[in-house]
PDB file of C-alpha atoms in Angstrom:
ATOM      1  CA  MET A   1     -86.860 -48.320  20.842  1.00 48.00           C
ATOM      2  CA  GLU A   2     -87.764 -46.406  17.669  1.00 50.00           C
ATOM      3  CA  VAL A   3     -84.922 -43.924  18.257  1.00 52.00           C
ATOM      4  CA  ASN A   4     -82.418 -46.741  18.761  1.00 57.00           C
ATOM      5  CA  ILE A   5     -83.509 -48.448  15.546  1.00 51.00           C
ATOM      6  CA  GLN A   6     -83.132 -45.187  13.617  1.00 60.00           C
ATOM      7  CA  LYS A   7     -79.660 -44.685  15.077  1.00 62.00           C
ATOM      8  CA  ARG A   8     -78.641 -48.182  13.982  1.00 67.00           C
ATOM      9  CA  VAL A   9     -80.010 -47.584  10.475  1.00 69.00           C
ATOM     10  CA  LEU A  10     -78.102 -44.316  10.123  1.00 72.00           C
ATOM     11  CA  ALA A  11     -74.917 -45.835  11.584  1.00 83.00           C
ATOM     12  CA  LYS A  12     -75.069 -48.692   9.079  1.00 91.00           C
ATOM     13  CA  ASN A  13     -75.665 -46.196   6.288  1.00 86.00           C
ATOM     14  CA  GLU A  14     -72.650 -44.120   7.375  1.00 94.00           C
ATOM     15  CA  SER A  15     -70.459 -47.214   7.203  1.00 93.00           C
ATOM     16  CA  ASP A  16     -71.751 -48.002   3.716  1.00 96.00           C
ATOM     17  CA  ALA A  17     -71.216 -44.372   2.670  1.00 97.00           C
ATOM     18  CA  ASP A  18     -67.606 -44.449   3.851  1.00 97.00           C
ATOM     19  CA  ARG A  19     -67.043 -47.565   1.754  1.00 97.00           C
ATOM     20  CA  ASN A  20     -68.560 -45.773  -1.241  1.00 97.00           C
ATOM     21  CA  ARG A  21     -66.244 -42.799  -0.717  1.00 98.00           C
ATOM     22  CA  ALA A  22     -63.214 -45.053  -0.779  1.00 97.00           C
ATOM     23  CA  PHE A  23     -64.456 -46.746  -3.958  1.00 97.00           C
ATOM     24  CA  PHE A  24     -65.149 -43.468  -5.758  1.00 98.00           C
ATOM     25  CA  LYS A  25     -61.765 -42.079  -4.714  1.00 97.00           C
ATOM     26  CA  GLU A  26     -60.058 -45.180  -6.090  1.00 97.00           C
ATOM     27  CA  LYS A  27     -61.926 -44.766  -9.390  1.00 97.00           C
ATOM     28  CA  GLN A  28     -61.189 -40.989  -9.507  1.00 96.00           C
ATOM     29  CA  VAL A  29     -64.840 -40.181 -10.088  1.00 97.00           C
ATOM     30  CA  PHE A  30     -66.592 -37.117  -8.670  1.00 98.00           C
ATOM     31  CA  VAL A  31     -70.045 -37.874  -7.257  1.00 98.00           C
ATOM     32  CA  LEU A  32     -72.874 -35.337  -7.136  1.00 98.00           C
ATOM     33  CA  ASN A  33     -76.098 -35.996  -5.238  1.00 98.00           C
ATOM     34  CA  MET A  34     -78.981 -34.055  -6.842  1.00 98.00           C
ATOM     35  CA  MET A  35     -82.039 -33.599  -4.625  1.00 98.00           C
ATOM     36  CA  SER A  36     -85.372 -31.781  -4.869  1.00 97.00           C
ATOM     37  CA  SER A  37     -89.096 -32.076  -4.351  1.00 96.00           C
ATOM     38  CA  PRO A  38     -91.164 -33.774  -7.076  1.00 95.00           C
ATOM     39  CA  GLY A  39     -91.861 -31.538 -10.059  1.00 95.00           C
ATOM     40  CA  SER A  40     -88.941 -29.152  -9.584  1.00 97.00           C
ATOM     41  CA  GLY A  41     -87.569 -29.936 -13.038  1.00 98.00           C
ATOM     42  CA  LYS A  42     -84.541 -31.784 -11.673  1.00 98.00           C
ATOM     43  CA  THR A  43     -84.462 -34.271 -14.552  1.00 98.00           C
ATOM     44  CA  GLU A  44     -84.624 -31.477 -17.122  1.00 98.00           C
ATOM     45  CA  VAL A  45     -81.773 -29.690 -15.313  1.00 98.00           C
ATOM     46  CA  LEU A  46     -79.752 -32.879 -15.578  1.00 98.00           C
ATOM     47  CA  CYS A  47     -80.576 -33.314 -19.262  1.00 98.00           C
ATOM     48  CA  ARG A  48     -79.440 -29.750 -19.976  1.00 97.00           C
ATOM     49  CA  THR A  49     -76.324 -30.277 -17.839  1.00 98.00           C
ATOM     50  CA  LEU A  50     -75.349 -33.486 -19.623  1.00 97.00           C
ATOM     51  CA  GLU A  51     -75.870 -31.914 -23.042  1.00 96.00           C
ATOM     52  CA  ASN A  52     -73.363 -29.213 -22.112  1.00 95.00           C
ATOM     53  CA  LEU A  53     -70.784 -31.396 -20.352  1.00 96.00           C
ATOM     54  CA  MET A  54     -70.593 -34.362 -22.715  1.00 95.00           C
ATOM     55  CA  PRO A  55     -68.590 -35.648 -24.493  1.00 92.00           C
ATOM     56  CA  ASP A  56     -65.688 -33.702 -22.907  1.00 93.00           C
ATOM     57  CA  ILE A  57     -66.698 -35.099 -19.527  1.00 96.00           C
ATOM     58  CA  ARG A  58     -67.702 -38.733 -19.194  1.00 96.00           C
ATOM     59  CA  VAL A  59     -70.874 -38.952 -17.131  1.00 97.00           C
ATOM     60  CA  GLY A  60     -72.903 -41.685 -15.498  1.00 98.00           C
ATOM     61  CA  VAL A  61     -76.260 -41.271 -13.759  1.00 98.00           C
ATOM     62  CA  ILE A  62     -77.999 -43.303 -11.075  1.00 98.00           C
ATOM     63  CA  VAL A  63     -81.704 -42.462 -11.073  1.00 97.00           C
ATOM     64  CA  GLY A  64     -83.870 -43.066  -8.031  1.00 95.00           C
ATOM     65  CA  ASP A  65     -87.657 -43.340  -8.113  1.00 94.00           C
ATOM     66  CA  ILE A  66     -90.245 -45.347  -6.266  1.00 91.00           C
ATOM     67  CA  CYS A  67     -91.675 -46.632  -9.565  1.00 94.00           C
ATOM     68  CA  THR A  68     -91.121 -46.311 -13.345  1.00 95.00           C
ATOM     69  CA  THR A  69     -88.032 -45.716 -15.461  1.00 95.00           C
ATOM     70  CA  ASN A  70     -89.394 -42.496 -16.980  1.00 96.00           C
ATOM     71  CA  ASP A  71     -86.559 -40.227 -15.851  1.00 96.00           C
ATOM     72  CA  ALA A  72     -83.867 -42.773 -16.668  1.00 97.00           C
ATOM     73  CA  ASP A  73     -85.308 -43.147 -20.169  1.00 97.00           C
ATOM     74  CA  ARG A  74     -85.133 -39.359 -20.695  1.00 96.00           C
ATOM     75  CA  LEU A  75     -81.548 -39.162 -19.459  1.00 97.00           C
ATOM     76  CA  SER A  76     -80.406 -42.128 -21.562  1.00 96.00           C
ATOM     77  CA  VAL A  77     -81.114 -40.116 -24.718  1.00 96.00           C
ATOM     78  CA  THR A  78     -78.164 -37.842 -23.833  1.00 96.00           C
ATOM     79  CA  GLY A  79     -75.729 -40.726 -24.300  1.00 96.00           C
ATOM     80  CA  ALA A  80     -74.769 -40.908 -20.631  1.00 97.00           C
ATOM     81  CA  LYS A  81     -74.489 -44.261 -18.876  1.00 97.00           C
ATOM     82  CA  VAL A  82     -77.703 -44.554 -16.856  1.00 98.00           C
ATOM     83  CA  THR A  83     -79.017 -47.070 -14.367  1.00 97.00           C
ATOM     84  CA  GLN A  84     -82.293 -47.097 -12.440  1.00 96.00           C
ATOM     85  CA  ILE A  85     -83.121 -47.836  -8.804  1.00 95.00           C
ATOM     86  CA  ASN A  86     -86.807 -48.397  -7.973  1.00 93.00           C
ATOM     87  CA  THR A  87     -87.550 -48.595  -4.262  1.00 90.00           C
ATOM     88  CA  ASP A  88     -91.041 -50.059  -4.527  1.00 85.00           C
ATOM     89  CA  GLN A  89     -89.455 -53.485  -4.088  1.00 80.00           C
ATOM     90  CA  PHE A  90     -88.081 -52.294  -0.725  1.00 70.00           C
ATOM     91  CA  GLY A  91     -91.373 -50.887   0.503  1.00 69.00           C
ATOM     92  CA  GLY A  92     -91.259 -47.620  -1.433  1.00 69.00           C
ATOM     93  CA  ASP A  93     -88.441 -45.842   0.404  1.00 76.00           C
ATOM     94  CA  CYS A  94     -88.450 -42.075  -0.206  1.00 83.00           C
ATOM     95  CA  HIS A  95     -84.644 -41.827  -0.401  1.00 85.00           C
ATOM     96  CA  LEU A  96     -81.634 -43.682  -1.747  1.00 94.00           C
ATOM     97  CA  ALA A  97     -79.470 -45.337   0.881  1.00 94.00           C
ATOM     98  CA  ALA A  98     -75.724 -45.831   0.534  1.00 95.00           C
ATOM     99  CA  HIS A  99     -75.856 -49.596  -0.012  1.00 95.00           C
ATOM    100  CA  LEU A 100     -78.138 -49.109  -3.032  1.00 95.00           C
ATOM    101  CA  ILE A 101     -75.673 -46.621  -4.510  1.00 97.00           C
ATOM    102  CA  GLU A 102     -72.818 -49.052  -3.943  1.00 96.00           C
ATOM    103  CA  SER A 103     -74.415 -51.922  -5.841  1.00 96.00           C
ATOM    104  CA  SER A 104     -75.662 -49.661  -8.640  1.00 97.00           C
ATOM    105  CA  ALA A 105     -72.343 -47.863  -9.081  1.00 97.00           C
ATOM    106  CA  ARG A 106     -70.440 -51.114  -9.300  1.00 96.00           C
ATOM    107  CA  ALA A 107     -72.948 -52.536 -11.771  1.00 95.00           C
ATOM    108  CA  LEU A 108     -72.836 -49.354 -13.859  1.00 96.00           C
ATOM    109  CA  GLY A 109     -69.031 -49.318 -13.881  1.00 95.00           C
ATOM    110  CA  CYS A 110     -66.975 -46.275 -12.928  1.00 97.00           C
ATOM    111  CA  ASP A 111     -63.662 -46.967 -14.678  1.00 97.00           C
ATOM    112  CA  ASP A 112     -64.668 -44.852 -17.677  1.00 96.00           C
ATOM    113  CA  LEU A 113     -66.381 -42.016 -15.769  1.00 97.00           C
ATOM    114  CA  ASP A 114     -65.277 -38.588 -14.610  1.00 96.00           C
ATOM    115  CA  LEU A 115     -68.612 -37.654 -13.044  1.00 98.00           C
ATOM    116  CA  LEU A 116     -71.350 -39.744 -11.445  1.00 98.00           C
ATOM    117  CA  ILE A 117     -74.631 -37.968 -10.750  1.00 98.00           C
ATOM    118  CA  VAL A 118     -77.211 -39.464  -8.422  1.00 98.00           C
ATOM    119  CA  GLU A 119     -80.714 -38.182  -9.122  1.00 98.00           C
ATOM    120  CA  ASN A 120     -82.250 -38.840  -5.736  1.00 97.00           C
ATOM    121  CA  ILE A 121     -85.934 -39.527  -5.167  1.00 95.00           C
ATOM    122  CA  GLY A 122     -88.097 -36.397  -5.165  1.00 93.00           C
ATOM    123  CA  ASN A 123     -88.400 -35.497  -1.488  1.00 94.00           C
ATOM    124  CA  LEU A 124     -87.154 -32.562   0.595  1.00 96.00           C
ATOM    125  CA  VAL A 125     -86.888 -34.552   3.833  1.00 95.00           C
ATOM    126  CA  CYS A 126     -85.396 -38.053   3.813  1.00 92.00           C
ATOM    127  CA  PRO A 127     -82.629 -37.694   1.177  1.00 94.00           C
ATOM    128  CA  ALA A 128     -81.046 -34.904   3.254  1.00 96.00           C
ATOM    129  CA  GLU A 129     -80.513 -37.317   6.145  1.00 94.00           C
ATOM    130  CA  PHE A 130     -78.729 -40.095   4.229  1.00 95.00           C
ATOM    131  CA  ASP A 131     -75.071 -39.802   3.253  1.00 96.00           C
ATOM    132  CA  ILE A 132     -74.385 -41.852   0.126  1.00 97.00           C
ATOM    133  CA  GLY A 133     -70.648 -41.221  -0.114  1.00 98.00           C
ATOM    134  CA  GLU A 134     -71.013 -38.258  -2.477  1.00 98.00           C
ATOM    135  CA  ASP A 135     -68.529 -35.423  -2.912  1.00 98.00           C
ATOM    136  CA  ALA A 136     -71.150 -32.672  -3.201  1.00 98.00           C
ATOM    137  CA  ARG A 137     -74.883 -32.120  -2.918  1.00 98.00           C
ATOM    138  CA  ALA A 138     -77.118 -29.796  -4.912  1.00 98.00           C
ATOM    139  CA  VAL A 139     -80.786 -29.030  -4.315  1.00 98.00           C
ATOM    140  CA  VAL A 140     -83.226 -27.838  -6.978  1.00 98.00           C
ATOM    141  CA  LEU A 141     -86.101 -25.503  -6.125  1.00 98.00           C
ATOM    142  CA  SER A 142     -88.481 -24.251  -8.801  1.00 98.00           C
ATOM    143  CA  VAL A 143     -90.429 -21.024  -9.062  1.00 98.00           C
ATOM    144  CA  THR A 144     -93.636 -23.065  -9.125  1.00 97.00           C
ATOM    145  CA  GLU A 145     -93.022 -23.908  -5.461  1.00 96.00           C
ATOM    146  CA  GLY A 146     -93.224 -21.584  -2.473  1.00 95.00           C
ATOM    147  CA  GLU A 147     -90.536 -19.072  -1.545  1.00 98.00           C
ATOM    148  CA  ASP A 148     -90.707 -20.441   2.017  1.00 98.00           C
ATOM    149  CA  LYS A 149     -89.591 -23.996   1.118  1.00 98.00           C
ATOM    150  CA  PRO A 150     -86.067 -23.383   2.506  1.00 98.00           C
ATOM    151  CA  LEU A 151     -87.614 -22.296   5.821  1.00 98.00           C
ATOM    152  CA  LYS A 152     -89.972 -25.281   5.937  1.00 98.00           C
ATOM    153  CA  TYR A 153     -87.305 -27.833   5.040  1.00 98.00           C
ATOM    154  CA  PRO A 154     -84.080 -26.221   6.355  1.00 98.00           C
ATOM    155  CA  LEU A 155     -81.978 -29.387   6.628  1.00 98.00           C
ATOM    156  CA  MET A 156     -82.148 -30.012   2.883  1.00 98.00           C
ATOM    157  CA  PHE A 157     -80.731 -26.569   2.168  1.00 98.00           C
ATOM    158  CA  GLN A 158     -78.237 -26.707   5.030  1.00 98.00           C
ATOM    159  CA  VAL A 159     -76.591 -29.894   3.760  1.00 98.00           C
ATOM    160  CA  ALA A 160     -76.481 -28.729   0.124  1.00 98.00           C
ATOM    161  CA  ASP A 161     -73.304 -27.280  -1.371  1.00 98.00           C
ATOM    162  CA  ALA A 162     -75.281 -25.393  -4.021  1.00 98.00           C
ATOM    163  CA  ALA A 163     -78.874 -24.648  -4.956  1.00 98.00           C
ATOM    164  CA  ILE A 164     -80.598 -24.180  -8.286  1.00 98.00           C
ATOM    165  CA  LEU A 165     -83.667 -21.986  -8.676  1.00 98.00           C
ATOM    166  CA  ASN A 166     -85.226 -23.480 -11.775  1.00 98.00           C
ATOM    167  CA  LYS A 167     -87.973 -22.472 -14.244  1.00 98.00           C
ATOM    168  CA  ILE A 168     -87.153 -18.757 -14.171  1.00 98.00           C
ATOM    169  CA  ASP A 169     -88.690 -18.512 -17.651  1.00 98.00           C
ATOM    170  CA  LEU A 170     -92.065 -18.761 -15.872  1.00 98.00           C
ATOM    171  CA  LEU A 171     -91.472 -15.800 -13.546  1.00 98.00           C
ATOM    172  CA  PRO A 172     -93.437 -13.319 -15.712  1.00 97.00           C
ATOM    173  CA  TYR A 173     -96.530 -15.505 -15.312  1.00 97.00           C
ATOM    174  CA  LEU A 174     -96.295 -16.282 -11.591  1.00 97.00           C
ATOM    175  CA  ASP A 175     -96.671 -14.471  -8.313  1.00 97.00           C
ATOM    176  CA  PHE A 176     -93.296 -15.710  -7.081  1.00 98.00           C
ATOM    177  CA  ASP A 177     -90.647 -13.561  -5.410  1.00 98.00           C
ATOM    178  CA  ALA A 178     -87.308 -14.969  -6.584  1.00 98.00           C
ATOM    179  CA  ALA A 179     -85.317 -12.546  -4.451  1.00 98.00           C
ATOM    180  CA  LEU A 180     -87.219 -13.697  -1.350  1.00 98.00           C
ATOM    181  CA  ALA A 181     -86.600 -17.363  -2.192  1.00 98.00           C
ATOM    182  CA  VAL A 182     -82.861 -16.698  -2.496  1.00 98.00           C
ATOM    183  CA  GLU A 183     -82.940 -14.665   0.728  1.00 98.00           C
ATOM    184  CA  ASN A 184     -84.596 -17.571   2.553  1.00 98.00           C
ATOM    185  CA  MET A 185     -81.966 -19.981   1.261  1.00 98.00           C
ATOM    186  CA  ASP A 186     -79.276 -17.650   2.552  1.00 98.00           C
ATOM    187  CA  LYS A 187     -80.989 -17.533   5.951  1.00 98.00           C
ATOM    188  CA  VAL A 188     -80.671 -21.280   6.438  1.00 98.00           C
ATOM    189  CA  HIS A 189     -77.323 -21.660   4.621  1.00 98.00           C
ATOM    190  CA  PRO A 190     -75.421 -18.372   4.473  1.00 98.00           C
ATOM    191  CA  GLY A 191     -73.118 -18.027   1.492  1.00 98.00           C
ATOM    192  CA  MET A 192     -74.389 -21.071  -0.409  1.00 98.00           C
ATOM    193  CA  PRO A 193     -74.258 -20.372  -4.156  1.00 98.00           C
ATOM    194  CA  VAL A 194     -77.672 -20.185  -5.807  1.00 98.00           C
ATOM    195  CA  PHE A 195     -77.964 -20.520  -9.580  1.00 98.00           C
ATOM    196  CA  GLU A 196     -81.088 -19.015 -11.120  1.00 98.00           C
ATOM    197  CA  LEU A 197     -81.732 -20.724 -14.431  1.00 98.00           C
ATOM    198  CA  SER A 198     -84.200 -22.216 -16.849  1.00 98.00           C
ATOM    199  CA  ALA A 199     -83.508 -25.806 -17.799  1.00 98.00           C
ATOM    200  CA  LYS A 200     -86.076 -25.453 -20.566  1.00 97.00           C
ATOM    201  CA  THR A 201     -84.461 -22.481 -22.353  1.00 98.00           C
ATOM    202  CA  GLY A 202     -80.887 -22.796 -21.094  1.00 97.00           C
ATOM    203  CA  GLU A 203     -80.909 -19.284 -19.637  1.00 98.00           C
ATOM    204  CA  GLY A 204     -78.462 -18.998 -16.727  1.00 98.00           C
ATOM    205  CA  ILE A 205     -76.983 -22.488 -17.180  1.00 97.00           C
ATOM    206  CA  GLU A 206     -73.346 -21.393 -17.613  1.00 97.00           C
ATOM    207  CA  PRO A 207     -72.643 -20.328 -14.004  1.00 97.00           C
ATOM    208  CA  TRP A 208     -74.019 -23.685 -12.813  1.00 98.00           C
ATOM    209  CA  LEU A 209     -71.816 -25.575 -15.262  1.00 97.00           C
ATOM    210  CA  PHE A 210     -68.769 -23.552 -14.228  1.00 96.00           C
ATOM    211  CA  TRP A 211     -69.436 -24.331 -10.548  1.00 97.00           C
ATOM    212  CA  LEU A 212     -69.804 -28.041 -11.279  1.00 97.00           C
ATOM    213  CA  ARG A 213     -66.654 -28.203 -13.392  1.00 96.00           C
ATOM    214  CA  THR A 214     -64.693 -26.315 -10.739  1.00 96.00           C
ATOM    215  CA  LYS A 215     -66.086 -28.187  -7.737  1.00 97.00           C
ATOM    216  CA  GLY A 216     -65.422 -31.535  -9.343  1.00 96.00           C
ATOM    217  CA  GLN A 217     -62.112 -30.550 -10.961  1.00 93.00           C
ATOM    218  CA  LEU A 218     -63.597 -32.135 -14.038  1.00 91.00           C
ATOM    219  CA  PRO A 219     -61.207 -32.636 -16.947  1.00 68.00           C
ATOM    220  CA  LEU A 220     -61.563 -31.752 -20.577  1.00 56.00           C
ATOM    221  CA  LEU A 221     -60.996 -34.508 -23.102  1.00 47.00           C
ATOM    222  CA  ASN A 222     -57.350 -33.657 -23.746  1.00 43.00           C
ATOM    223  CA  GLN A 223     -56.640 -33.592 -20.001  1.00 46.00           C
ATOM    224  CA  ARG A 224     -57.776 -37.206 -19.730  1.00 42.00           C
ATOM    225  CA  PHE A 225     -55.119 -38.278 -22.190  1.00 37.00           C
ATOM    226  CA  ARG A 226     -52.457 -36.507 -20.139  1.00 34.00           C
ATOM    227  CA  ARG A 227     -53.445 -38.412 -17.000  1.00 37.00           C
ATOM    228  CA  GLY A 228     -53.448 -41.687 -18.950  1.00 39.00           C
ATOM    229  CA  LEU A 229     -57.113 -42.598 -18.703  1.00 39.00           C
TER     230      LEU A 229
END
């Protein structure tokens, strides 16, 4: 019975995700699902990313957390359009489901966006299982975590289109083997690009930004005028 219920939940979510995909395609907005464990520095990566992309690229963010608006408040300072989803009212779900993204995206408004980033709830398990209608997924791992995280939670790294190894500014002070962490990511997802960077200092951010611009075919400001937006 439990397996059947889970299958029905995932089937319903897939239907909702397909509807989201159609909506985002109609609005010509690229959607990135950002996932990680708690404490990886995902919000700081997003803050640094937004600072470098805006105002040339118009960005909106949907932030998921069980409680608080702390991360949404930090991201709002960048000038991006930000909305918050708290799952404590739904029993404290550890992931964002497609129907929550649908209602939040429509409430946020996508007509004036080029890029919509979903900052998923900090968890390396559940968010990997739920399609939300995104165009790409990225996972953030920090050097304050274990090098074996990709081996312990392989699905998260298998479904990601790119990975970020964050907080490299701390490497001189930690017993962390960055090369081994990257090797483990390649074991579970061969060929996946891995961007080693520090969101705090900005070191290594450019290759990540180039990947995101290229993957999303994100326009510069003057290109928007040419397409009549």
